Amino acid sequence: MAANKGKSSCSKCGKPFVGLIITKAFAAFFAIYFFAMFFFNLLVTGDDWLREQLSFMEPIMPFSWEYIPLAFIALIIGMPIIMAGIVPAIEKRHRTGNGLACKECQGIIAREQADAAEMARAKQEAQAYAYQAKIEGLEKNDPWLGKLIRSWKQDNPNQLPEESMIDELIMARNMEKAGNYEKAAVLLEKYRFWEEAGRMRRLDDQQVIKHITVDMNTLIDQVGTKGLAIPYKCSSCGASITIDKDSKKEGLKFCSYCGTAYNIDDMTKIIQHALE
Ligand SMILES: [Zn+2]
Ligand SMILES: [Zn+2]
């Protein structure tokens, strides 16, 4: 029955909780006794012969019809008081973080928990210190990363950048090395390094321009071979230039009158059309 539920000894040293065991034993005895009182009185009421047979129990068990409701009341009032009131109250005195423990062990467990917490705190502190030293090392020894970290610290006083940020900045640098400037710019933007992201994007543009001017040189060569003179009009100010064998690729980038960048795609199409 319910009295046997749960442990009645210290979870650390195994010492039994005598008070708890006695209370549970008493609860079991209480329940059995009053249940028997209820049951036998129900049985013998109006049956004198049976009552005669059970008379040997009379020293410990009274027989009369009033004991039927009395036993019933004792059970429905007494059992909840013991099982829901007294037993939990005793258990509570032995309760620790996990399971029940005796007085001495409670002290030991509390000390162990305090030690563990202290160890964890010290470990965390050491890790934080090591990380701070690592960031300071990067600031000092890595010019590019150091500059970014210092500017980040200015925007976030009394804070350290997260490890993931450092990793992604290093990734951005690798992307720059690999020529993937757009990816590098996206990574830098994530941490609000607008200027550095802008520098990456300009590198990206230069790469495109370089690629196009190579094509442009070939086109001008072909224009020269065919002896063509192709007029081209600035879309911004309307000024005209002529593309012929003497055109230099630098002269075909920006309008010399208004400074607007020529639309390289347009210009390429016009020249290609003239060459057909
Ligand atoms: Zn113990
Ligand atoms: Zn112009």
mmCIF file of C-alpha atoms and ligand atoms in Angstrom:
data_model
loop_
_atom_site.group_PDB
_atom_site.id
_atom_site.type_symbol
_atom_site.label_atom_id
_atom_site.label_comp_id
_atom_site.label_asym_id
_atom_site.label_seq_id
_atom_site.Cartn_x
_atom_site.Cartn_y
_atom_site.Cartn_z
ATOM 1 C CA MET A 1 0.000 0.000 0.000
ATOM 2 C CA ALA A 2 0.891 3.681 -0.080
ATOM 3 C CA ALA A 3 2.980 3.532 3.102
ATOM 4 C CA ASN A 4 5.718 1.657 1.180
ATOM 5 C CA LYS A 5 5.964 4.273 -1.528
ATOM 6 C CA GLY A 6 9.282 6.129 -1.784
ATOM 7 C CA LYS A 7 12.582 5.586 0.001
ATOM 8 C CA SER A 8 12.959 5.589 3.762
ATOM 9 C CA SER A 9 16.744 5.809 3.926
ATOM 10 C CA CYS A 10 19.496 8.299 3.160
ATOM 11 C CA SER A 11 20.308 8.326 -0.563
ATOM 12 C CA LYS A 12 23.999 8.946 0.232
ATOM 13 C CA CYS A 13 24.948 6.763 3.215
ATOM 14 C CA GLY A 14 21.923 4.467 3.305
ATOM 15 C CA LYS A 15 21.089 5.226 6.960
ATOM 16 C CA PRO A 16 17.382 4.546 7.583
ATOM 17 C CA PHE A 17 15.063 7.383 8.611
ATOM 18 C CA VAL A 18 13.629 5.837 11.791
ATOM 19 C CA GLY A 19 10.941 8.485 12.277
ATOM 20 C CA LEU A 20 9.725 8.086 8.738
ATOM 21 C CA ILE A 21 9.702 4.274 8.941
ATOM 22 C CA ILE A 22 7.761 4.349 12.238
ATOM 23 C CA THR A 23 5.253 6.823 10.793
ATOM 24 C CA LYS A 24 4.723 4.714 7.691
ATOM 25 C CA ALA A 25 4.418 1.547 9.775
ATOM 26 C CA PHE A 26 1.935 3.298 12.034
ATOM 27 C CA ALA A 27 -0.029 4.442 8.964
ATOM 28 C CA ALA A 28 -0.143 0.853 7.692
ATOM 29 C CA PHE A 29 -1.279 -0.448 11.094
ATOM 30 C CA PHE A 30 -3.851 2.357 11.387
ATOM 31 C CA ALA A 31 -5.286 1.576 7.966
ATOM 32 C CA ILE A 32 -5.454 -2.205 8.536
ATOM 33 C CA TYR A 33 -6.956 -1.870 12.033
ATOM 34 C CA PHE A 34 -9.750 0.520 11.103
ATOM 35 C CA PHE A 35 -10.473 -1.340 7.912
ATOM 36 C CA ALA A 36 -10.797 -4.577 9.930
ATOM 37 C CA MET A 37 -13.013 -2.778 12.464
ATOM 38 C CA PHE A 38 -15.254 -1.549 9.652
ATOM 39 C CA PHE A 39 -15.341 -4.940 7.940
ATOM 40 C CA PHE A 40 -15.962 -7.199 10.978
ATOM 41 C CA ASN A 41 -18.580 -4.936 12.500
ATOM 42 C CA LEU A 42 -20.400 -4.896 9.144
ATOM 43 C CA LEU A 43 -20.171 -8.709 9.161
ATOM 44 C CA VAL A 44 -21.424 -9.374 12.721
ATOM 45 C CA THR A 45 -24.244 -6.789 12.865
ATOM 46 C CA GLY A 46 -27.473 -8.796 13.143
ATOM 47 C CA ASP A 47 -25.612 -12.127 13.241
ATOM 48 C CA ASP A 48 -25.206 -13.156 16.858
ATOM 49 C CA TRP A 49 -23.820 -16.574 15.965
ATOM 50 C CA LEU A 50 -20.941 -15.101 13.949
ATOM 51 C CA ARG A 51 -20.326 -12.569 16.668
ATOM 52 C CA GLU A 52 -19.993 -15.430 19.141
ATOM 53 C CA GLN A 53 -17.430 -17.095 16.845
ATOM 54 C CA LEU A 54 -15.348 -13.916 16.670
ATOM 55 C CA SER A 55 -15.533 -13.101 20.392
ATOM 56 C CA PHE A 56 -11.850 -14.066 20.783
ATOM 57 C CA MET A 57 -11.023 -10.768 19.023
ATOM 58 C CA GLU A 58 -12.880 -8.679 21.598
ATOM 59 C CA PRO A 59 -9.831 -7.695 23.697
ATOM 60 C CA ILE A 60 -8.505 -5.719 20.711
ATOM 61 C CA MET A 61 -11.615 -5.253 18.564
ATOM 62 C CA PRO A 62 -14.843 -3.744 19.928
ATOM 63 C CA PHE A 63 -18.089 -4.997 18.389
ATOM 64 C CA SER A 64 -21.064 -2.695 18.038
ATOM 65 C CA TRP A 65 -22.817 -1.094 15.019
ATOM 66 C CA GLU A 66 -21.510 2.444 15.972
ATOM 67 C CA TYR A 67 -18.003 1.255 15.108
ATOM 68 C CA ILE A 68 -18.983 0.966 11.420
ATOM 69 C CA PRO A 69 -19.320 4.751 10.826
ATOM 70 C CA LEU A 70 -16.588 5.442 13.378
ATOM 71 C CA ALA A 71 -14.052 3.250 11.531
ATOM 72 C CA PHE A 72 -15.140 4.729 8.226
ATOM 73 C CA ILE A 73 -14.634 8.288 9.493
ATOM 74 C CA ALA A 74 -11.263 7.376 11.040
ATOM 75 C CA LEU A 75 -10.131 6.044 7.647
ATOM 76 C CA ILE A 76 -11.304 8.919 5.477
ATOM 77 C CA ILE A 77 -9.987 11.562 7.897
ATOM 78 C CA GLY A 78 -6.975 9.814 9.447
ATOM 79 C CA MET A 79 -5.299 8.412 6.325
ATOM 80 C CA PRO A 80 -5.101 11.715 4.399
ATOM 81 C CA ILE A 81 -3.733 13.429 7.509
ATOM 82 C CA ILE A 82 -0.953 10.859 7.852
ATOM 83 C CA MET A 83 -0.122 10.269 4.186
ATOM 84 C CA ALA A 84 -0.597 13.777 2.812
ATOM 85 C CA GLY A 85 0.338 15.725 5.946
ATOM 86 C CA ILE A 86 2.689 13.984 8.353
ATOM 87 C CA VAL A 87 4.740 11.783 5.961
ATOM 88 C CA PRO A 88 5.555 14.623 3.514
ATOM 89 C CA ALA A 89 6.414 16.871 6.475
ATOM 90 C CA ILE A 90 8.973 14.327 7.728
ATOM 91 C CA GLU A 91 10.315 13.733 4.214
ATOM 92 C CA LYS A 92 10.701 17.460 3.716
ATOM 93 C CA ARG A 93 13.208 17.607 6.563
ATOM 94 C CA HIS A 94 15.387 15.089 4.719
ATOM 95 C CA ARG A 95 14.942 16.565 1.276
ATOM 96 C CA THR A 96 17.999 17.823 -0.618
ATOM 97 C CA GLY A 97 18.581 18.789 -4.254
ATOM 98 C CA ASN A 98 18.104 15.197 -5.387
ATOM 99 C CA GLY A 99 16.453 12.598 -3.165
ATOM 100 C CA LEU A 100 16.383 12.306 0.620
ATOM 101 C CA ALA A 101 19.424 12.473 2.873
ATOM 102 C CA CYS A 102 20.186 12.288 6.586
ATOM 103 C CA LYS A 103 21.259 15.342 8.593
ATOM 104 C CA GLU A 104 25.006 14.677 8.287
ATOM 105 C CA CYS A 105 24.811 13.918 4.583
ATOM 106 C CA GLN A 106 22.677 17.011 3.963
ATOM 107 C CA GLY A 107 25.625 19.081 5.177
ATOM 108 C CA ILE A 108 28.056 17.096 3.013
ATOM 109 C CA ILE A 109 25.795 17.385 -0.044
ATOM 110 C CA ALA A 110 25.353 21.115 0.481
ATOM 111 C CA ARG A 111 29.137 21.539 0.707
ATOM 112 C CA GLU A 112 29.680 19.394 -2.404
ATOM 113 C CA GLN A 113 27.147 21.439 -4.321
ATOM 114 C CA ALA A 114 28.749 24.690 -3.165
ATOM 115 C CA ASP A 115 32.192 23.353 -4.183
ATOM 116 C CA ALA A 116 30.900 22.282 -7.590
ATOM 117 C CA ALA A 117 29.298 25.695 -8.123
ATOM 118 C CA GLU A 118 32.532 27.395 -7.089
ATOM 119 C CA MET A 119 34.552 25.167 -9.437
ATOM 120 C CA ALA A 120 32.193 25.894 -12.313
ATOM 121 C CA ARG A 121 32.399 29.602 -11.610
ATOM 122 C CA ALA A 122 36.205 29.538 -11.449
ATOM 123 C CA LYS A 123 36.355 27.528 -14.673
ATOM 124 C CA GLN A 124 34.043 29.979 -16.394
ATOM 125 C CA GLU A 125 36.161 32.860 -15.146
ATOM 126 C CA ALA A 126 39.333 31.213 -16.441
ATOM 127 C CA GLN A 127 37.714 30.638 -19.826
ATOM 128 C CA ALA A 128 36.520 34.246 -19.971
ATOM 129 C CA TYR A 129 40.019 35.416 -19.095
ATOM 130 C CA ALA A 130 41.605 33.179 -21.747
ATOM 131 C CA TYR A 131 39.131 34.459 -24.329
ATOM 132 C CA GLN A 132 39.837 38.061 -23.415
ATOM 133 C CA ALA A 133 43.568 37.375 -23.784
ATOM 134 C CA LYS A 134 42.944 35.778 -27.185
ATOM 135 C CA ILE A 135 40.995 38.842 -28.381
ATOM 136 C CA GLU A 136 43.708 41.156 -27.107
ATOM 137 C CA GLY A 137 46.310 39.053 -28.921
ATOM 138 C CA LEU A 138 44.370 39.374 -32.178
ATOM 139 C CA GLU A 139 44.031 43.113 -31.653
ATOM 140 C CA LYS A 140 47.781 43.444 -31.236
ATOM 141 C CA ASN A 141 49.102 40.976 -33.772
ATOM 142 C CA ASP A 142 46.546 40.960 -36.567
ATOM 143 C CA PRO A 143 46.374 44.410 -38.190
ATOM 144 C CA TRP A 144 43.233 43.830 -40.269
ATOM 145 C CA LEU A 145 41.261 41.943 -37.579
ATOM 146 C CA GLY A 146 42.644 44.233 -34.878
ATOM 147 C CA LYS A 147 41.299 47.313 -36.611
ATOM 148 C CA LEU A 148 37.854 45.787 -36.946
ATOM 149 C CA ILE A 149 37.807 44.585 -33.316
ATOM 150 C CA ARG A 150 38.840 48.031 -32.047
ATOM 151 C CA SER A 151 36.115 49.736 -34.035
ATOM 152 C CA TRP A 152 33.587 47.139 -32.820
ATOM 153 C CA LYS A 153 34.681 47.783 -29.213
ATOM 154 C CA GLN A 154 34.105 51.492 -29.695
ATOM 155 C CA ASP A 155 30.512 50.780 -30.694
ATOM 156 C CA ASN A 156 30.083 48.180 -27.927
ATOM 157 C CA PRO A 157 31.921 49.500 -24.872
ATOM 158 C CA ASN A 158 32.852 47.020 -22.108
ATOM 159 C CA GLN A 159 31.999 44.060 -24.283
ATOM 160 C CA LEU A 160 33.941 41.347 -26.053
ATOM 161 C CA PRO A 161 33.046 40.232 -29.563
ATOM 162 C CA GLU A 162 31.593 36.729 -29.731
ATOM 163 C CA GLU A 163 33.720 33.857 -30.981
ATOM 164 C CA SER A 164 31.335 33.372 -33.929
ATOM 165 C CA MET A 165 31.992 36.967 -35.033
ATOM 166 C CA ILE A 166 35.775 36.419 -34.999
ATOM 167 C CA ASP A 167 35.326 33.194 -36.971
ATOM 168 C CA GLU A 168 33.185 34.944 -39.573
ATOM 169 C CA LEU A 169 35.619 37.836 -39.918
ATOM 170 C CA ILE A 170 38.423 35.357 -40.531
ATOM 171 C CA MET A 171 36.120 33.709 -43.080
ATOM 172 C CA ALA A 172 35.594 37.124 -44.729
ATOM 173 C CA ARG A 173 39.335 37.547 -45.050
ATOM 174 C CA ASN A 174 39.652 34.104 -46.615
ATOM 175 C CA MET A 175 36.836 34.982 -49.016
ATOM 176 C CA GLU A 176 38.740 38.106 -50.017
ATOM 177 C CA LYS A 177 41.826 35.985 -50.677
ATOM 178 C CA ALA A 178 39.696 33.625 -52.750
ATOM 179 C CA GLY A 179 38.314 36.574 -54.735
ATOM 180 C CA ASN A 180 34.768 36.031 -53.480
ATOM 181 C CA TYR A 181 34.362 39.718 -52.532
ATOM 182 C CA GLU A 182 30.567 39.670 -52.439
ATOM 183 C CA LYS A 183 30.533 36.878 -49.828
ATOM 184 C CA ALA A 184 33.175 38.750 -47.811
ATOM 185 C CA ALA A 185 31.088 41.940 -48.002
ATOM 186 C CA VAL A 186 27.951 40.120 -46.779
ATOM 187 C CA LEU A 187 29.859 38.695 -43.795
ATOM 188 C CA LEU A 188 31.239 42.150 -42.925
ATOM 189 C CA GLU A 189 27.819 43.781 -43.213
ATOM 190 C CA LYS A 190 26.426 41.286 -40.706
ATOM 191 C CA TYR A 191 28.619 42.969 -38.062
ATOM 192 C CA ARG A 192 28.003 46.482 -39.393
ATOM 193 C CA PHE A 193 31.501 47.002 -40.841
ATOM 194 C CA TRP A 194 30.020 49.147 -43.607
ATOM 195 C CA GLU A 195 33.244 50.676 -44.854
ATOM 196 C CA GLU A 196 35.075 47.393 -45.039
ATOM 197 C CA ALA A 197 32.091 45.809 -46.806
ATOM 198 C CA GLY A 198 32.177 48.741 -49.265
ATOM 199 C CA ARG A 199 35.863 48.151 -49.926
ATOM 200 C CA MET A 200 35.107 44.489 -50.738
ATOM 201 C CA ARG A 201 32.332 45.517 -53.155
ATOM 202 C CA ARG A 202 34.648 47.970 -54.939
ATOM 203 C CA LEU A 203 37.124 45.120 -55.350
ATOM 204 C CA ASP A 204 34.258 43.148 -56.860
ATOM 205 C CA ASP A 205 33.473 46.005 -59.326
ATOM 206 C CA GLN A 206 37.126 46.303 -60.313
ATOM 207 C CA GLN A 207 37.125 42.641 -61.107
ATOM 208 C CA VAL A 208 34.109 43.103 -63.437
ATOM 209 C CA ILE A 209 35.643 46.202 -65.099
ATOM 210 C CA LYS A 210 38.904 44.390 -65.646
ATOM 211 C CA HIS A 211 37.045 41.546 -67.257
ATOM 212 C CA ILE A 212 35.084 43.875 -69.572
ATOM 213 C CA THR A 213 38.080 46.027 -70.568
ATOM 214 C CA VAL A 214 39.905 42.915 -71.694
ATOM 215 C CA ASP A 215 37.011 42.300 -74.081
ATOM 216 C CA MET A 216 36.994 45.985 -75.011
ATOM 217 C CA ASN A 217 40.635 45.872 -76.079
ATOM 218 C CA THR A 218 39.897 43.017 -78.431
ATOM 219 C CA LEU A 219 36.950 44.948 -79.839
ATOM 220 C CA ILE A 220 39.045 48.106 -80.436
ATOM 221 C CA ASP A 221 41.658 45.978 -82.164
ATOM 222 C CA GLN A 222 38.971 44.645 -84.480
ATOM 223 C CA VAL A 223 37.657 48.208 -85.074
ATOM 224 C CA GLY A 224 41.225 49.244 -86.044
ATOM 225 C CA THR A 225 41.688 46.265 -88.387
ATOM 226 C CA LYS A 226 38.461 47.088 -90.217
ATOM 227 C CA GLY A 227 39.292 50.806 -90.237
ATOM 228 C CA LEU A 228 35.962 51.745 -88.644
ATOM 229 C CA ALA A 229 35.006 54.985 -86.818
ATOM 230 C CA ILE A 230 32.001 54.351 -84.617
ATOM 231 C CA PRO A 231 30.151 57.331 -83.084
ATOM 232 C CA TYR A 232 29.053 56.940 -79.497
ATOM 233 C CA LYS A 233 26.798 59.353 -77.608
ATOM 234 C CA CYS A 234 27.002 59.928 -73.840
ATOM 235 C CA SER A 235 23.588 58.982 -72.456
ATOM 236 C CA SER A 236 23.908 61.656 -69.782
ATOM 237 C CA CYS A 237 25.091 64.856 -71.523
ATOM 238 C CA GLY A 238 24.718 63.852 -75.193
ATOM 239 C CA ALA A 239 28.350 64.596 -76.060
ATOM 240 C CA SER A 240 29.669 62.446 -78.912
ATOM 241 C CA ILE A 241 32.905 60.544 -79.115
ATOM 242 C CA THR A 242 34.289 58.406 -81.853
ATOM 243 C CA ILE A 243 35.550 54.911 -81.274
ATOM 244 C CA ASP A 244 38.310 54.057 -83.730
ATOM 245 C CA LYS A 245 41.779 52.450 -83.831
ATOM 246 C CA ASP A 246 43.160 55.280 -81.642
ATOM 247 C CA SER A 247 40.639 54.779 -78.801
ATOM 248 C CA LYS A 248 42.204 53.767 -75.510
ATOM 249 C CA LYS A 249 40.250 51.627 -73.150
ATOM 250 C CA GLU A 250 40.739 54.234 -70.338
ATOM 251 C CA GLY A 251 39.062 56.848 -72.539
ATOM 252 C CA LEU A 252 36.043 54.604 -72.940
ATOM 253 C CA LYS A 253 35.230 54.347 -69.244
ATOM 254 C CA PHE A 254 33.986 57.807 -68.361
ATOM 255 C CA CYS A 255 32.581 60.695 -70.412
ATOM 256 C CA SER A 256 35.314 63.343 -70.680
ATOM 257 C CA TYR A 257 32.633 66.102 -70.676
ATOM 258 C CA CYS A 258 30.372 65.201 -67.742
ATOM 259 C CA GLY A 259 32.321 62.423 -66.043
ATOM 260 C CA THR A 260 29.467 59.894 -66.131
ATOM 261 C CA ALA A 261 30.566 56.273 -66.388
ATOM 262 C CA TYR A 262 29.707 54.893 -69.816
ATOM 263 C CA ASN A 263 27.410 51.935 -69.982
ATOM 264 C CA ILE A 264 29.957 49.328 -70.968
ATOM 265 C CA ASP A 265 27.291 46.836 -72.015
ATOM 266 C CA ASP A 266 25.699 49.368 -74.373
ATOM 267 C CA MET A 267 29.009 50.397 -75.842
ATOM 268 C CA THR A 268 30.032 46.766 -76.369
ATOM 269 C CA LYS A 269 26.754 46.092 -78.199
ATOM 270 C CA ILE A 270 27.157 49.126 -80.486
ATOM 271 C CA ILE A 271 30.733 48.172 -81.406
ATOM 272 C CA GLN A 272 29.797 44.535 -81.951
ATOM 273 C CA HIS A 273 26.899 45.694 -84.172
ATOM 274 C CA ALA A 274 29.228 47.899 -86.236
ATOM 275 C CA LEU A 275 31.669 45.007 -86.642
ATOM 276 C CA GLU A 276 29.049 42.636 -88.075
HETATM 277 ZN ZN ZN B 1 23.464 9.915 5.169
HETATM 278 ZN ZN ZN B 2 28.694 63.078 -70.911
#
